[in-house]
Short mmCIF file of C-alpha atoms in Angstrom, two decimals:
data_model
loop_
_atom_site.label_atom_id
_atom_site.label_comp_id
_atom_site.label_asym_id
_atom_site.label_seq_id
_atom_site.Cartn_x
_atom_site.Cartn_y
_atom_site.Cartn_z
CA MET A 4 1.47 183.51 267.84
CA GLY A 5 1.73 186.36 265.36
CA VAL A 6 -0.15 189.60 264.95
CA HIS A 7 -2.85 187.93 262.89
CA ASP A 8 -3.28 185.23 265.54
CA ALA A 9 -4.00 187.76 268.29
CA PRO A 10 -7.60 188.12 269.49
CA GLY A 11 -9.62 190.11 266.98
CA TRP A 12 -10.80 192.62 269.55
CA LEU A 13 -7.30 193.75 270.56
CA LEU A 14 -6.58 196.29 267.80
CA PRO A 15 -10.05 197.89 267.97
CA ALA A 16 -9.62 198.11 271.76
CA PHE A 17 -6.29 199.88 271.29
CA SER A 18 -7.88 202.30 268.84
CA ARG A 19 -10.69 203.10 271.29
CA SER A 20 -8.20 203.76 274.07
CA VAL A 21 -6.14 206.10 271.88
CA ALA A 22 -9.29 207.98 270.87
CA GLY A 23 -10.42 208.09 274.51
CA ALA A 24 -7.06 209.56 275.47
CA GLY A 25 -7.58 212.35 272.95
CA GLY A 26 -5.71 210.98 269.95
CA THR A 27 -6.45 212.82 266.72
CA ALA A 28 -4.60 210.63 264.20
CA SER A 29 -6.47 208.80 261.47
CA PRO A 30 -7.83 205.31 262.17
CA GLU A 31 -5.22 203.91 259.78
CA GLU A 32 -2.34 205.56 261.66
CA ILE A 33 -3.66 204.34 265.00
CA ARG A 34 -4.08 200.83 263.64
CA ARG A 35 -0.52 200.79 262.30
CA THR A 36 0.79 201.76 265.72
CA GLY A 37 -1.30 199.02 267.31
CA GLU A 38 0.10 196.51 264.83
CA ASP A 39 3.63 197.62 265.71
CA LEU A 40 2.89 196.98 269.36
CA LEU A 41 1.46 193.54 268.62
CA ASP A 42 4.59 192.77 266.57
CA ARG A 43 6.58 193.50 269.70
CA TRP A 44 4.35 191.46 271.99
CA THR A 45 4.39 188.44 269.65
CA GLN A 46 8.15 188.04 269.22
CA PRO A 47 9.15 184.34 269.42
CA ASP A 48 11.48 184.81 272.42
CA ARG A 49 8.54 185.85 274.57
CA HIS A 50 7.21 182.81 276.40
CA PHE A 51 5.45 184.61 279.25
CA HIS A 52 5.73 188.34 278.50
CA ASN A 53 3.74 187.88 275.31
CA VAL A 54 0.36 188.87 273.92
CA LYS A 55 -1.35 186.43 276.29
CA HIS A 56 0.14 188.34 279.21
CA LEU A 57 -1.00 191.61 277.61
CA VAL A 58 -4.54 190.24 277.35
CA ASP A 59 -4.41 189.07 280.98
CA VAL A 60 -3.28 192.48 282.21
CA LEU A 61 -5.99 194.25 280.20
CA ALA A 62 -8.59 191.84 281.61
CA ARG A 63 -7.41 192.50 285.16
CA VAL A 64 -7.58 196.25 284.56
CA ASP A 65 -11.19 195.73 283.48
CA GLU A 66 -11.85 193.86 286.73
CA LEU A 67 -10.56 196.82 288.72
CA ASP A 68 -11.85 199.62 286.52
CA GLU A 69 -14.45 200.79 289.06
CA GLU A 70 -11.55 202.35 290.92
CA VAL A 71 -9.84 203.91 287.91
CA HIS A 72 -10.01 207.64 287.17
CA GLU A 73 -8.62 207.56 283.62
CA PRO A 74 -9.22 204.03 282.30
CA ASP A 75 -8.03 204.75 278.76
CA LEU A 76 -4.66 205.90 280.03
CA VAL A 77 -4.31 202.85 282.27
CA ARG A 78 -5.17 200.54 279.37
CA LEU A 79 -2.64 202.28 277.14
CA ALA A 80 -0.04 201.89 279.86
CA ALA A 81 -0.85 198.17 279.91
CA TRP A 82 -0.21 198.03 276.16
CA TYR A 83 3.16 199.72 276.54
CA HIS A 84 4.39 198.31 279.85
CA GLY A 85 6.30 195.43 278.25
CA ALA A 86 6.62 196.73 274.71
CA VAL A 87 10.41 196.77 274.92
CA PHE A 88 11.70 193.39 276.07
CA ASP A 89 14.89 191.40 275.62
CA SER A 90 15.57 188.61 278.08
CA ALA A 91 18.83 187.61 276.39
CA GLU A 92 20.46 191.00 276.89
CA ARG A 93 19.41 191.71 280.46
CA LYS A 94 22.34 191.24 282.82
CA ALA A 95 20.34 192.48 285.77
CA TYR A 96 17.63 189.81 285.60
CA ALA A 97 17.81 189.30 289.35
CA ASN A 98 16.32 192.73 289.80
CA LYS A 99 14.05 193.45 286.86
CA GLY A 100 13.92 190.74 284.24
CA GLY A 101 13.72 191.39 280.53
CA GLU A 102 11.15 194.19 280.57
CA ASP A 103 12.72 197.59 279.97
CA GLU A 104 10.24 199.99 281.56
CA ALA A 105 12.31 203.10 280.79
CA ALA A 106 12.53 202.31 277.09
CA SER A 107 8.87 201.27 277.01
CA ALA A 108 7.85 204.56 278.65
CA THR A 109 9.84 206.51 276.07
CA LEU A 110 8.18 204.52 273.26
CA ALA A 111 4.75 205.24 274.74
CA ARG A 112 5.39 208.97 274.94
CA GLU A 113 6.77 209.15 271.40
CA GLN A 114 4.10 207.03 269.71
CA LEU A 115 1.13 208.50 271.55
CA THR A 116 2.29 212.06 270.91
CA ALA A 117 2.64 211.16 267.22
CA LEU A 118 -0.97 209.94 267.31
CA GLY A 119 -2.14 213.32 268.56
CA VAL A 120 -2.61 212.40 272.21
CA PRO A 121 -2.09 215.58 274.27
CA ASP A 122 1.39 215.86 275.75
CA ALA A 123 0.19 215.73 279.35
CA ARG A 124 -1.75 212.53 278.75
CA ALA A 125 1.06 210.87 276.80
CA GLN A 126 3.42 211.77 279.63
CA ARG A 127 0.97 210.31 282.15
CA VAL A 128 0.96 206.98 280.30
CA ALA A 129 4.76 207.02 280.28
CA ALA A 130 4.80 207.73 284.02
CA LEU A 131 2.45 204.79 284.68
CA VAL A 132 4.74 202.49 282.71
CA SER A 133 7.81 203.75 284.57
CA ALA A 134 6.11 203.07 287.91
CA LEU A 135 6.23 199.33 287.17
CA VAL A 136 9.99 199.34 287.78
CA ARG A 137 9.35 198.90 291.50
CA HIS A 138 5.67 197.91 291.65
CA SER A 139 5.28 200.09 294.72
CA PRO A 140 2.71 202.74 293.75
CA ASP A 141 1.59 205.63 295.89
CA ARG A 142 -1.65 204.42 297.47
CA LYS A 143 -3.22 207.77 296.62
CA ASP A 144 -2.55 207.16 292.92
CA VAL A 145 -5.34 204.71 292.23
CA ASP A 146 -4.68 204.39 288.51
CA CYS A 147 -1.07 203.48 289.13
CA ALA A 148 -2.08 201.02 291.83
CA VAL A 149 -4.53 199.31 289.49
CA LEU A 150 -1.91 198.93 286.74
CA CYS A 151 0.66 197.51 289.16
CA ASP A 152 -1.88 195.10 290.64
CA ALA A 153 -3.02 193.96 287.20
CA ASP A 154 0.56 193.23 286.21
CA LEU A 155 1.19 191.15 289.35
CA ALA A 156 -2.17 189.37 289.27
CA MET A 157 -0.65 186.18 287.84
CA LEU A 158 0.87 185.57 291.25
CA ALA A 159 -2.65 184.83 292.51
CA ALA A 160 -3.51 182.33 289.78
CA GLU A 161 -4.89 178.89 290.57
CA PRO A 162 -2.08 176.32 291.14
CA GLN A 163 -2.12 174.72 287.68
CA ARG A 164 -2.04 178.07 285.92
CA TYR A 165 0.70 179.26 288.24
CA LYS A 166 2.69 176.16 287.35
CA ALA A 167 2.30 176.96 283.65
CA TYR A 168 3.42 180.53 284.36
CA LEU A 169 6.59 179.24 286.04
CA HIS A 170 7.29 177.00 283.03
CA ASP A 171 6.93 179.96 280.65
CA VAL A 172 9.13 182.24 282.74
CA ARG A 173 11.88 179.61 282.86
CA ALA A 174 11.63 179.14 279.08
CA GLU A 175 12.03 182.88 278.63
CA TYR A 176 15.34 182.73 280.50
CA ALA A 177 16.50 179.35 279.22
CA HIS A 178 19.85 180.90 278.33
CA LEU A 179 20.63 181.32 282.03
CA PRO A 180 22.32 178.38 283.80
CA LEU A 181 19.87 176.68 286.14
CA GLU A 182 21.70 177.63 289.32
CA ASP A 183 21.94 181.29 288.28
CA TYR A 184 18.25 181.32 287.42
CA VAL A 185 17.24 179.72 290.73
CA ARG A 186 19.35 182.19 292.70
CA ALA A 187 17.86 185.14 290.84
CA ARG A 188 14.32 183.87 291.18
CA THR A 189 14.64 183.20 294.90
CA ARG A 190 15.85 186.77 295.44
CA ILE A 191 12.78 188.08 293.65
CA LEU A 192 10.43 185.86 295.67
CA ARG A 193 11.99 186.86 298.99
CA LYS A 194 11.57 190.53 298.12
CA LEU A 195 7.93 189.93 297.26
CA LEU A 196 7.18 188.11 300.50
CA ALA A 197 8.93 190.83 302.51
CA ARG A 198 6.42 193.41 301.34
CA PRO A 199 3.62 194.39 303.72
CA SER A 200 1.21 193.74 300.84
CA LEU A 201 1.56 192.61 297.24
CA PHE A 202 -1.53 194.45 296.01
CA THR A 203 -2.52 198.04 296.68
CA SER A 204 -5.92 198.78 295.16
CA PRO A 205 -8.96 197.87 297.30
CA LEU A 206 -10.60 195.52 294.77
CA ALA A 207 -7.39 193.53 294.41
CA GLN A 208 -7.11 192.67 298.09
CA GLY A 209 -8.75 189.29 297.48
CA TRP A 210 -5.67 188.28 295.48
CA GLU A 211 -3.31 188.75 298.40
CA GLU A 212 -3.64 185.41 300.16
CA PRO A 213 -3.54 183.10 297.11
CA ALA A 214 -0.58 185.08 295.75
CA ARG A 215 1.36 184.71 298.99
CA GLN A 216 0.61 180.99 299.07
CA ASN A 217 1.88 180.55 295.51
CA VAL A 218 5.01 182.61 296.09
CA ALA A 219 5.83 180.92 299.41
CA ALA A 220 5.39 177.44 297.92
CA GLU A 221 7.57 178.30 294.93
CA LEU A 222 10.25 179.76 297.19
CA GLN A 223 10.28 176.63 299.34
CA ARG A 224 10.74 174.44 296.25
CA LEU A 225 13.50 176.62 294.85
CA GLU A 226 15.40 176.76 298.13
CA LYS A 227 15.45 172.97 298.20
CA GLU A 228 16.55 172.87 294.58
CA LEU A 229 19.27 175.42 295.24
CA GLY A 230 20.57 173.28 298.10
CA ARG A 231 20.79 170.27 295.77
CA LEU A 232 22.51 172.31 293.07
CA GLU A 233 25.06 173.71 295.51
CA ALA A 234 25.78 170.24 296.91
CA ALA A 235 26.27 168.84 293.41
CA SER A 236 28.55 171.73 292.52
CA ALA A 237 30.63 171.18 295.65
CA GLN A 238 30.96 167.47 294.86
CA ALA A 239 32.05 168.29 291.31
CA ASP A 240 34.70 170.68 292.64
CA ASP A 241 35.99 168.02 295.05
CA ALA A 242 36.16 165.45 292.26
CA ALA A 243 38.04 167.87 290.04
CA GLY A 244 40.48 168.53 292.89
CA ASP A 245 41.06 164.82 293.42
CA GLU A 246 41.69 164.27 289.71
CA ALA A 247 44.23 167.08 289.79
CA GLY A 248 46.06 165.32 292.62
CA GLY A 249 45.28 167.96 295.21
CA THR A 250 44.64 167.14 298.85
CA PRO A 251 41.89 169.30 300.36
CA SER A 252 42.72 170.93 303.65
CA VAL A 253 40.36 171.00 306.60
CA VAL A 254 38.94 174.36 305.58
CA ASP A 255 38.13 173.00 302.11
CA VAL A 256 35.86 170.26 303.41
CA PRO A 257 32.23 171.26 302.76
CA GLN A 258 30.29 171.82 305.93
CA PRO A 259 26.64 170.77 306.31
CA SER A 260 24.36 173.60 305.39
CA THR A 261 21.95 175.00 307.95
CA PRO A 262 18.32 174.85 306.83
CA PRO A 263 16.88 178.35 306.34
CA ARG A 264 14.69 179.55 309.17
CA ARG A 265 11.03 179.86 308.43
#
């Protein structure tokens, strides 16, 4: 999908949000900035964090907008939250993935200021984007809570859509060896399930149970897959040792793994 394949309402919506935030630039300047953002969101290496995800996050913000104090700023933060993305260069995928919130926040502040958005409001958008690093907003900051919840809303998708989401995420990190990917993903899922709640804003509380069901089921599948991968790797190591003429000692013999406690 390219810029011209994006939904026709996206660029006008961006322009309205910039104007609502106090932007004073010409409509042409605002449109050019919106087109630059869509260029970023429609890069071919984006299989999940693409314009479809942007549309989903904007739609979820609309669902929760009764709680929002500054909806235009939250929508602009949604536009910028994944503007800078590079899955191939992220060595710390286990923690954050390919989204670079710090760089995206800087881009938001620079572009919005250039469009005439008041400094305080441009900085607020940047702060909202930066808050997505941890997805643990202050409950008193409703706008931040809504943005974080909208970004995580895919976790509560119906099973078939969640399955498609998993396929897209794996495609985005296809350069990672399967075992490395599974290990990284399981760490993320365990952190999510360890949270007291996945969603913070009141209207998003209905997403909590389906999200936990999806995450728990995915984690169970990945833990089984990781066990199989580790067993296969151990067998390959043993075979390589035998071919090399080595005799494994007692301590080298793989021991049965203990199933993880539930």
